[in-house]
Coordinates of C-alpha atoms in Angstrom, one line a residue:
X1 CA 49.2 -22.7 -26.1
X2 CA 49.1 -26.3 -27.2
X3 CA 45.8 -28.0 -26.4
X4 CA 45.9 -31.1 -24.1
X5 CA 44.5 -34.4 -25.3
X6 CA 43.6 -37.7 -23.8
X7 CA 46.5 -40.2 -23.8
X8 CA 44.8 -43.3 -25.3
X9 CA 41.4 -44.9 -26.1
X10 CA 40.9 -46.3 -22.6
X11 CA 41.5 -42.8 -21.2
X12 CA 38.8 -41.5 -23.5
X13 CA 36.3 -44.2 -22.5
X14 CA 36.7 -43.9 -18.7
X15 CA 36.6 -40.1 -18.8
X16 CA 33.4 -39.9 -20.9
X17 CA 31.8 -42.7 -18.9
X18 CA 32.9 -41.1 -15.6
X19 CA 31.3 -37.8 -16.7
X20 CA 28.0 -39.6 -17.3
X21 CA 28.1 -41.8 -14.3
X22 CA 27.6 -39.8 -11.1
X23 CA 24.9 -38.8 -8.6
X24 CA 22.4 -39.1 -11.4
X25 CA 22.9 -42.9 -11.3
X26 CA 23.6 -43.7 -7.7
X27 CA 21.3 -41.1 -6.0
X28 CA 18.8 -39.9 -8.6
X29 CA 18.0 -42.9 -10.7
X30 CA 17.0 -45.3 -7.8
X31 CA 14.6 -42.8 -6.3
X32 CA 13.2 -42.0 -9.8
X33 CA 12.6 -45.7 -10.3
X34 CA 10.9 -45.8 -6.9
X35 CA 8.6 -42.8 -7.7
X36 CA 7.6 -43.9 -11.2
X37 CA 6.7 -47.5 -10.9
X38 CA 9.9 -49.6 -10.9
X39 CA 10.3 -51.8 -13.9
X40 CA 7.8 -49.8 -16.0
X41 CA 10.0 -46.7 -15.6
X42 CA 13.2 -48.7 -16.5
X43 CA 11.5 -50.1 -19.6
X44 CA 10.6 -46.7 -20.9
X45 CA 13.9 -45.3 -19.8
X46 CA 15.9 -47.8 -21.9
X47 CA 13.9 -47.1 -25.0
X48 CA 14.3 -43.3 -24.8
X49 CA 17.9 -43.6 -23.6
X50 CA 19.1 -45.2 -26.9
X51 CA 16.6 -43.7 -29.4
X52 CA 16.9 -40.1 -28.2
X53 CA 19.5 -39.5 -25.5
X54 CA 22.4 -41.3 -27.3
X55 CA 21.9 -39.4 -30.6
X56 CA 22.0 -36.1 -28.7
X57 CA 25.2 -37.3 -27.0
X58 CA 26.6 -38.1 -30.4
X59 CA 25.7 -34.7 -31.8
X60 CA 27.5 -33.0 -28.9
X61 CA 30.6 -35.2 -29.5
X62 CA 30.6 -34.4 -33.2
X63 CA 30.7 -30.6 -32.4
X64 CA 33.4 -31.0 -29.9
X65 CA 35.8 -33.1 -32.0
X66 CA 35.1 -31.3 -35.2
X67 CA 36.0 -27.9 -33.6
X68 CA 38.8 -29.0 -31.3
X69 CA 37.7 -26.1 -29.1
X70 CA 36.0 -25.3 -25.8
X71 CA 32.2 -25.1 -25.5
X72 CA 32.1 -21.4 -26.4
X73 CA 34.8 -21.4 -29.0
X74 CA 33.4 -24.5 -30.8
X75 CA 30.4 -22.6 -32.2
X76 CA 32.4 -19.6 -33.1
X77 CA 34.8 -21.9 -35.1
X78 CA 32.1 -24.0 -36.8
X79 CA 29.7 -21.0 -37.5
X80 CA 31.9 -17.9 -37.5
X81 CA 30.2 -14.6 -37.4
X82 CA 26.8 -16.1 -36.4
X83 CA 24.8 -15.9 -33.2
X84 CA 25.4 -19.6 -32.5
X85 CA 28.3 -18.4 -30.3
X86 CA 25.7 -17.6 -27.6
X87 CA 24.8 -21.3 -27.5
X88 CA 28.4 -21.8 -26.5
X89 CA 28.0 -19.2 -23.8
X90 CA 25.0 -21.1 -22.5
X91 CA 27.0 -24.3 -22.4
X92 CA 29.7 -22.7 -20.3
X93 CA 27.2 -21.1 -17.9
X94 CA 25.2 -24.3 -17.3
X95 CA 28.0 -26.5 -15.8
X96 CA 29.1 -23.6 -13.5
X97 CA 25.6 -23.4 -12.1
X98 CA 25.3 -27.2 -11.8
X99 CA 28.6 -27.8 -10.1
X100 CA 27.7 -25.0 -7.6
X101 CA 24.8 -27.0 -6.1
X102 CA 26.2 -30.4 -7.1
X103 CA 29.1 -29.8 -4.8
X104 CA 26.7 -29.2 -1.9
X105 CA 25.3 -32.7 -2.4
X106 CA 28.8 -34.0 -2.8
X107 CA 29.6 -32.4 0.6
X108 CA 26.7 -34.3 2.1
X109 CA 28.3 -37.5 0.8
X110 CA 31.6 -36.5 2.5
X111 CA 29.8 -36.0 5.8
X112 CA 27.9 -39.3 5.6
X113 CA 31.1 -41.1 4.6
X114 CA 32.8 -39.8 7.8
X115 CA 29.7 -40.8 9.8
X116 CA 29.9 -44.3 8.3
X117 CA 33.6 -44.6 9.2
X118 CA 32.8 -43.5 12.8
X119 CA 29.8 -46.0 12.9
X120 CA 27.6 -43.0 13.7
X121 CA 24.4 -44.5 12.2
X122 CA 22.7 -45.5 15.4
X123 CA 19.3 -47.1 15.3
X124 CA 17.6 -44.2 17.1
X125 CA 14.2 -44.1 15.4
X126 CA 13.5 -45.1 11.9
X127 CA 14.1 -43.5 8.5
X128 CA 11.3 -41.0 8.9
X129 CA 12.2 -40.0 12.5
X130 CA 15.8 -40.5 13.8
X131 CA 17.6 -40.6 10.5
X132 CA 15.4 -38.0 8.9
X133 CA 16.2 -35.7 11.9
X134 CA 19.9 -36.4 11.4
X135 CA 19.8 -35.3 7.8
X136 CA 17.6 -32.3 8.4
X137 CA 19.7 -31.1 11.3
X138 CA 22.9 -31.4 9.2
X139 CA 21.7 -29.6 6.1
X140 CA 20.0 -26.8 8.0
X141 CA 23.1 -26.0 10.0
X142 CA 25.6 -23.4 8.9
X143 CA 29.2 -24.5 9.1
X144 CA 29.3 -28.3 8.8
X145 CA 27.7 -28.5 5.3
X146 CA 29.7 -25.4 4.1
X147 CA 32.9 -27.1 5.3
X148 CA 32.0 -30.3 3.5
X149 CA 31.0 -28.4 0.4
X150 CA 34.5 -26.7 0.5
X151 CA 36.3 -30.0 1.0
X152 CA 34.4 -31.7 -1.9
X153 CA 35.0 -28.7 -4.2
X154 CA 38.7 -28.7 -3.3
X155 CA 39.0 -32.4 -4.2
X156 CA 37.3 -31.6 -7.6
X157 CA 39.6 -28.7 -8.3
X158 CA 42.8 -30.6 -7.4
X159 CA 42.0 -33.3 -10.1
X160 CA 41.2 -30.6 -12.7
X161 CA 44.3 -28.7 -11.8
X162 CA 46.5 -31.7 -12.7
X163 CA 45.3 -31.4 -16.3
X164 CA 43.5 -33.6 -18.9
X165 CA 45.9 -36.5 -19.0
X166 CA 47.5 -36.2 -15.6
X167 CA 44.4 -35.4 -13.7
X168 CA 41.1 -36.2 -15.4
X169 CA 42.2 -39.3 -17.3
X170 CA 44.3 -40.7 -14.5
X171 CA 41.5 -40.3 -12.0
X172 CA 39.1 -42.1 -14.3
X173 CA 41.4 -45.0 -15.0
X174 CA 41.8 -45.7 -11.3
X175 CA 38.4 -44.8 -9.8
X176 CA 35.9 -45.9 -12.4
X177 CA 36.8 -49.7 -12.0
X178 CA 36.9 -49.2 -8.2
X179 CA 33.4 -47.6 -8.4
X180 CA 31.9 -50.5 -10.3
X181 CA 33.5 -53.1 -8.0
X182 CA 32.1 -51.3 -4.9
X183 CA 28.6 -51.0 -6.2
X184 CA 28.6 -54.7 -7.4
X185 CA 29.7 -55.8 -3.9
X186 CA 26.9 -53.9 -2.3
X187 CA 24.4 -55.2 -4.9
X188 CA 25.4 -58.8 -4.1
X189 CA 25.1 -58.2 -0.4
X190 CA 21.7 -56.6 -0.9
X191 CA 20.4 -59.5 -3.0
X192 CA 21.2 -62.0 -0.2
X193 CA 19.0 -60.3 2.4
X194 CA 15.7 -62.0 3.4
X195 CA 12.9 -60.7 1.2
X196 CA 15.2 -59.1 -1.4
X197 CA 13.6 -61.2 -4.2
X198 CA 10.5 -58.9 -4.0
X199 CA 12.7 -55.9 -4.7
X200 CA 14.3 -57.6 -7.7
X201 CA 10.9 -58.6 -9.1
X202 CA 9.7 -55.1 -8.7
X203 CA 12.8 -53.8 -10.6
X204 CA 12.6 -56.3 -13.5
X205 CA 9.0 -57.3 -14.0
X206 CA 7.2 -54.3 -15.6
X207 CA 3.6 -53.4 -15.0
X208 CA 2.9 -51.7 -18.3
X209 CA -0.4 -50.2 -17.0
X210 CA 1.8 -47.8 -15.0
X211 CA 3.2 -46.2 -18.1
X212 CA 1.7 -42.8 -18.7
X213 CA 2.8 -39.3 -19.9
X214 CA 4.5 -38.5 -16.5
X215 CA 6.6 -41.7 -16.6
X216 CA 7.7 -40.9 -20.2
X217 CA 8.6 -37.3 -19.4
X218 CA 10.5 -38.4 -16.2
X219 CA 12.4 -41.1 -18.1
X220 CA 13.4 -38.8 -20.9
X221 CA 14.5 -36.1 -18.4
X222 CA 16.5 -38.5 -16.4
X223 CA 18.2 -39.7 -19.6
X224 CA 19.4 -36.1 -20.3
X225 CA 20.5 -35.6 -16.7
X226 CA 22.3 -38.9 -16.5
X227 CA 24.2 -38.7 -19.9
X228 CA 25.1 -35.0 -19.3
X229 CA 23.4 -34.0 -22.5
X230 CA 23.2 -30.3 -23.2
X231 CA 25.8 -29.4 -20.6
X232 CA 28.8 -28.8 -22.9
X233 CA 30.7 -31.5 -21.0
X234 CA 30.8 -34.1 -23.7
X235 CA 31.6 -31.3 -26.2
X236 CA 34.6 -30.3 -24.1
X237 CA 35.8 -33.8 -23.6
X238 CA 35.3 -34.6 -27.3
X239 CA 37.6 -31.8 -28.2
X240 CA 40.4 -33.7 -26.4
X241 CA 39.8 -36.9 -28.5
X242 CA 42.1 -37.9 -31.3
X243 CA 40.9 -37.8 -34.9
X244 CA 41.5 -41.6 -35.1
X245 CA 39.0 -42.5 -32.4
X246 CA 35.5 -43.9 -33.3
X247 CA 33.2 -41.4 -31.7
X248 CA 30.1 -43.5 -32.3
X249 CA 31.7 -46.4 -30.4
X250 CA 32.9 -44.1 -27.6
X251 CA 29.5 -42.6 -27.3
X252 CA 27.8 -46.0 -27.3
X253 CA 30.2 -47.3 -24.6
X254 CA 29.5 -44.3 -22.5
X255 CA 25.7 -44.8 -22.8
X256 CA 25.9 -48.5 -22.1
X257 CA 28.2 -48.1 -19.1
X258 CA 25.9 -45.4 -17.7
X259 CA 22.8 -47.6 -18.1
X260 CA 24.5 -50.7 -16.6
X261 CA 25.7 -48.7 -13.6
X262 CA 22.3 -47.2 -13.0
X263 CA 20.6 -50.6 -13.0
X264 CA 23.3 -52.1 -10.7
X265 CA 22.8 -49.1 -8.4
X266 CA 19.1 -49.8 -8.2
X267 CA 19.9 -53.5 -7.5
X268 CA 22.1 -52.3 -4.7
X269 CA 19.4 -50.2 -3.1
X270 CA 15.9 -51.5 -3.8
X271 CA 16.2 -55.2 -2.7
X272 CA 17.4 -53.8 0.7
X273 CA 14.5 -51.4 0.8
X274 CA 12.0 -54.2 0.2
X275 CA 13.8 -56.5 2.6
X276 CA 13.2 -54.1 5.5
X277 CA 9.6 -53.3 4.4
X278 CA 10.3 -49.7 3.6
X279 CA 8.6 -47.5 1.0
X280 CA 10.5 -47.5 -2.4
X281 CA 8.8 -44.1 -3.1
X282 CA 10.8 -42.3 -0.5
X283 CA 12.1 -39.8 -3.1
X284 CA 15.3 -37.8 -2.8
X285 CA 15.7 -38.7 0.8
X286 CA 16.2 -42.4 -0.1
X287 CA 20.0 -42.2 0.1
X288 CA 20.5 -39.9 3.1
X289 CA 17.5 -41.0 5.3
X290 CA 16.4 -44.5 4.4
X291 CA 19.7 -46.2 3.6
X292 CA 21.4 -45.3 6.8
X293 CA 18.5 -47.0 8.7
X294 CA 18.9 -50.1 6.5
X295 CA 22.7 -50.1 7.1
X296 CA 22.2 -49.9 10.9
X297 CA 20.0 -53.0 10.8
X298 CA 21.9 -55.1 8.1
X299 CA 24.5 -57.6 9.1
X300 CA 27.9 -56.1 8.1
X301 CA 25.9 -52.9 7.6
X302 CA 28.7 -50.7 9.0
X303 CA 31.2 -52.0 6.4
X304 CA 28.6 -51.7 3.6
X305 CA 27.7 -48.1 4.6
X306 CA 31.4 -47.2 4.3
X307 CA 31.6 -48.7 0.8
X308 CA 28.3 -47.1 -0.3
X309 CA 29.2 -43.5 0.8
X310 CA 32.7 -43.9 -0.6
X311 CA 31.1 -44.9 -3.9
X312 CA 28.8 -41.9 -3.7
X313 CA 31.7 -39.6 -3.3
X314 CA 33.6 -41.1 -6.2
X315 CA 30.5 -41.1 -8.5
X316 CA 29.9 -37.5 -7.7
X317 CA 33.5 -36.5 -8.3
X318 CA 33.7 -38.1 -11.7
X319 CA 30.8 -35.9 -12.8
X320 CA 31.8 -32.7 -11.0
X321 CA 35.3 -32.9 -12.5
X322 CA 33.8 -32.9 -16.0
X323 CA 31.5 -30.0 -15.1
X324 CA 34.4 -28.0 -13.7
X325 CA 36.6 -28.6 -16.7
X326 CA 34.1 -26.9 -19.1
X327 CA 34.6 -23.5 -17.4
X328 CA 38.4 -24.0 -17.1
X329 CA 38.7 -24.8 -20.8
X330 CA 36.8 -21.7 -21.7
X331 CA 39.0 -19.4 -19.5
X332 CA 42.2 -21.0 -20.8
X333 CA 41.4 -20.8 -24.5
X334 CA 39.2 -17.7 -24.7
X335 CA 40.7 -15.6 -21.9
X336 CA 44.3 -17.0 -22.2
X337 CA 44.5 -17.9 -18.5
X338 CA 46.9 -20.5 -17.2
X339 CA 45.2 -23.7 -15.9
X340 CA 46.1 -22.8 -12.3
X341 CA 44.4 -19.4 -12.6
X342 CA 41.4 -20.7 -14.4
X343 CA 40.9 -23.4 -11.8
X344 CA 41.1 -20.8 -9.1
X345 CA 38.5 -18.5 -10.7
X346 CA 36.0 -21.3 -11.2
X347 CA 36.6 -22.4 -7.6
X348 CA 35.8 -19.0 -6.2
X349 CA 32.6 -18.6 -8.3
X350 CA 31.3 -22.1 -7.6
X351 CA 32.3 -21.9 -3.9
X352 CA 30.4 -18.7 -3.3
X353 CA 27.3 -19.9 -5.2
X354 CA 27.5 -23.3 -3.4
X355 CA 27.6 -21.6 0.0
X356 CA 24.4 -19.7 -0.9
X357 CA 22.8 -23.0 -2.0
X358 CA 23.9 -24.7 1.2
X359 CA 22.6 -21.9 3.4
X360 CA 19.2 -22.0 1.6
X361 CA 18.4 -25.0 3.8
X362 CA 19.0 -23.0 6.9
X363 CA 19.6 -19.2 7.5
X364 CA 18.7 -18.3 3.9
X365 CA 15.6 -20.6 3.7
X366 CA 13.4 -17.5 3.5
X367 CA 15.1 -16.2 0.4
X368 CA 13.0 -17.2 -2.5
X369 CA 13.4 -16.9 -6.3
X370 CA 10.1 -17.6 -8.1
X371 CA 8.9 -19.3 -5.0
X372 CA 12.0 -21.6 -4.7
X373 CA 14.9 -21.7 -2.3
X374 CA 18.2 -20.9 -3.9
X375 CA 19.2 -24.5 -4.1
X376 CA 15.9 -25.6 -5.7
X377 CA 16.0 -22.6 -8.1
X378 CA 19.4 -23.5 -9.4
X379 CA 18.4 -27.2 -9.6
X380 CA 15.2 -26.5 -11.5
X381 CA 16.7 -23.8 -13.7
X382 CA 19.5 -26.2 -14.9
X383 CA 17.6 -29.5 -15.0
X384 CA 14.2 -28.2 -16.4
X385 CA 15.4 -25.4 -18.7
X386 CA 19.1 -25.0 -19.4
X387 CA 19.9 -28.7 -20.0
X388 CA 17.0 -29.4 -22.3
X389 CA 17.5 -26.1 -24.1
X390 CA 21.2 -26.9 -24.6
X391 CA 20.4 -30.3 -25.9
X392 CA 17.8 -28.8 -28.3
X393 CA 20.2 -26.2 -29.7
X394 CA 22.9 -28.9 -30.1
X395 CA 20.8 -31.2 -32.3
X396 CA 19.4 -28.2 -34.3
X397 CA 23.0 -27.0 -34.9
X398 CA 24.2 -30.4 -36.0
X399 CA 21.0 -31.4 -37.9
X400 CA 20.3 -28.0 -39.6
X401 CA 23.3 -25.6 -39.4
X402 CA 26.3 -27.8 -40.0
X403 CA 26.9 -29.2 -43.5
X404 CA 25.7 -32.8 -43.7
X405 CA 28.9 -33.8 -45.4
X406 CA 30.9 -32.4 -42.5
X407 CA 28.7 -34.3 -40.0
X408 CA 29.1 -37.5 -42.0
X409 CA 32.9 -37.0 -42.3
X410 CA 33.2 -36.6 -38.5
X411 CA 30.9 -39.6 -37.7
X412 CA 32.7 -41.9 -40.1
X413 CA 36.3 -40.6 -39.7
X414 CA 36.3 -39.5 -43.4
X415 CA 34.5 -42.6 -44.5
X416 CA 37.0 -45.0 -43.0
X417 CA 34.6 -46.6 -40.6
X418 CA 32.3 -49.0 -42.5
X419 CA 29.8 -49.7 -39.7
X420 CA 29.4 -46.0 -39.1
X421 CA 28.8 -45.4 -42.8
X422 CA 25.9 -47.9 -42.7
X423 CA 24.2 -46.4 -39.6
X424 CA 24.8 -42.7 -40.4
X425 CA 21.5 -42.2 -42.1
X426 CA 19.5 -43.5 -39.2
X427 CA 21.5 -41.6 -36.6
X428 CA 21.3 -38.4 -38.6
X429 CA 17.5 -38.7 -38.9
X430 CA 17.2 -39.1 -35.2
X431 CA 19.4 -36.0 -34.6
X432 CA 17.7 -33.9 -37.2
X433 CA 14.0 -34.8 -36.6
X434 CA 13.2 -37.1 -33.7
X435 CA 15.4 -35.6 -31.0
X436 CA 14.3 -32.0 -31.4
X437 CA 10.6 -33.1 -31.3
X438 CA 11.2 -35.1 -28.1
X439 CA 12.9 -32.2 -26.3
X440 CA 10.1 -29.9 -27.3
X441 CA 7.7 -32.4 -25.7
X442 CA 9.7 -32.2 -22.5
X443 CA 9.4 -28.4 -22.5
X444 CA 5.6 -28.7 -23.0
X445 CA 5.3 -31.3 -20.2
X446 CA 7.2 -29.0 -17.8
X447 CA 5.0 -26.0 -18.7
X448 CA 1.9 -28.1 -18.2
X449 CA 3.0 -29.5 -14.9

């Protein structure tokens, strides 16, 4: 079976950027900024993002393109006969777990988009009463969230079914520019609201006294989550990249696009929050409880709400498609399945797990794993343990198991890229020493907390 590849450089860039840009930017980043001190969090985030998260991303891309194989097969190919293949197994398992509960959140976005189109965000109560009740009632019910989860997962599967070039690449080329335009339009509208200036000052004028260990740990963890580091996603996508592509440039483009989008998303949300005198520390409920209230009060809010929840769906899809592809690539290459059959198998697994996660807000709320609901267990297991562990093992593999000459060869395209030759020493040092130490610090902070 001949492996598929991306068609051209732009296809590579939008696919990788689309994988990184998702709910982590439009849903998670703004509320993390709110919880951890605004501009102070952003300042720390940017430093960690480029010094630590980007080198980890580059390490994963090196493994993917060097092996030209799926996440499991890559380690067997680069370290045959060793136990490193189990790292590949971890990197296939993690995306399957993530897409299971991620599609539940994606389903919430589908429901809220439909509500926005029907102008269903009435001004009954405030964000902590009326809209909080709407959200709680929806997620704790049985059939509506399960149906939305199914619809969202089917949308994801349909794109993956079309293949690397005809599905993933084509979707990214069309929807990534659309996504950026939508969020920029919302940011401009938000910035023109009365009192929005306070929100912008809060976002861009750091109070360095707010920086502490918790802010640093949160910023680093968000960087991993946002860039999809340690998932096996970028490894899988990199295996579809031509040998002629500059993987350092592609990785940097992905990181910069991801960061810019996250900041624009914050500019779309926080000025409106301040304009209406609401609490920026609302947390995860910011998007589904606070924003509908804002839209109901904002001039042209109905139109803006439609745009926002459409953007939320698109952002979620660009990431869930990449998560889904990791398992599909594994089944196609290791189990010799057709793409159609592999997509169906992953759909059934993630659909069933997703239903369990969805019902954990309602009928299965009493089912606990280590004190957590099923949804929270999968979330914490992947975000706090599997992703950082995957990232740690990737940098250890590239920095300590792979031959340095092979790493340099892949990074510099056989020495043909002059700039890459100049920066290789610094990047390799970050991968070999600094990144592993930073990830271990994250593990320690999780254990302490």
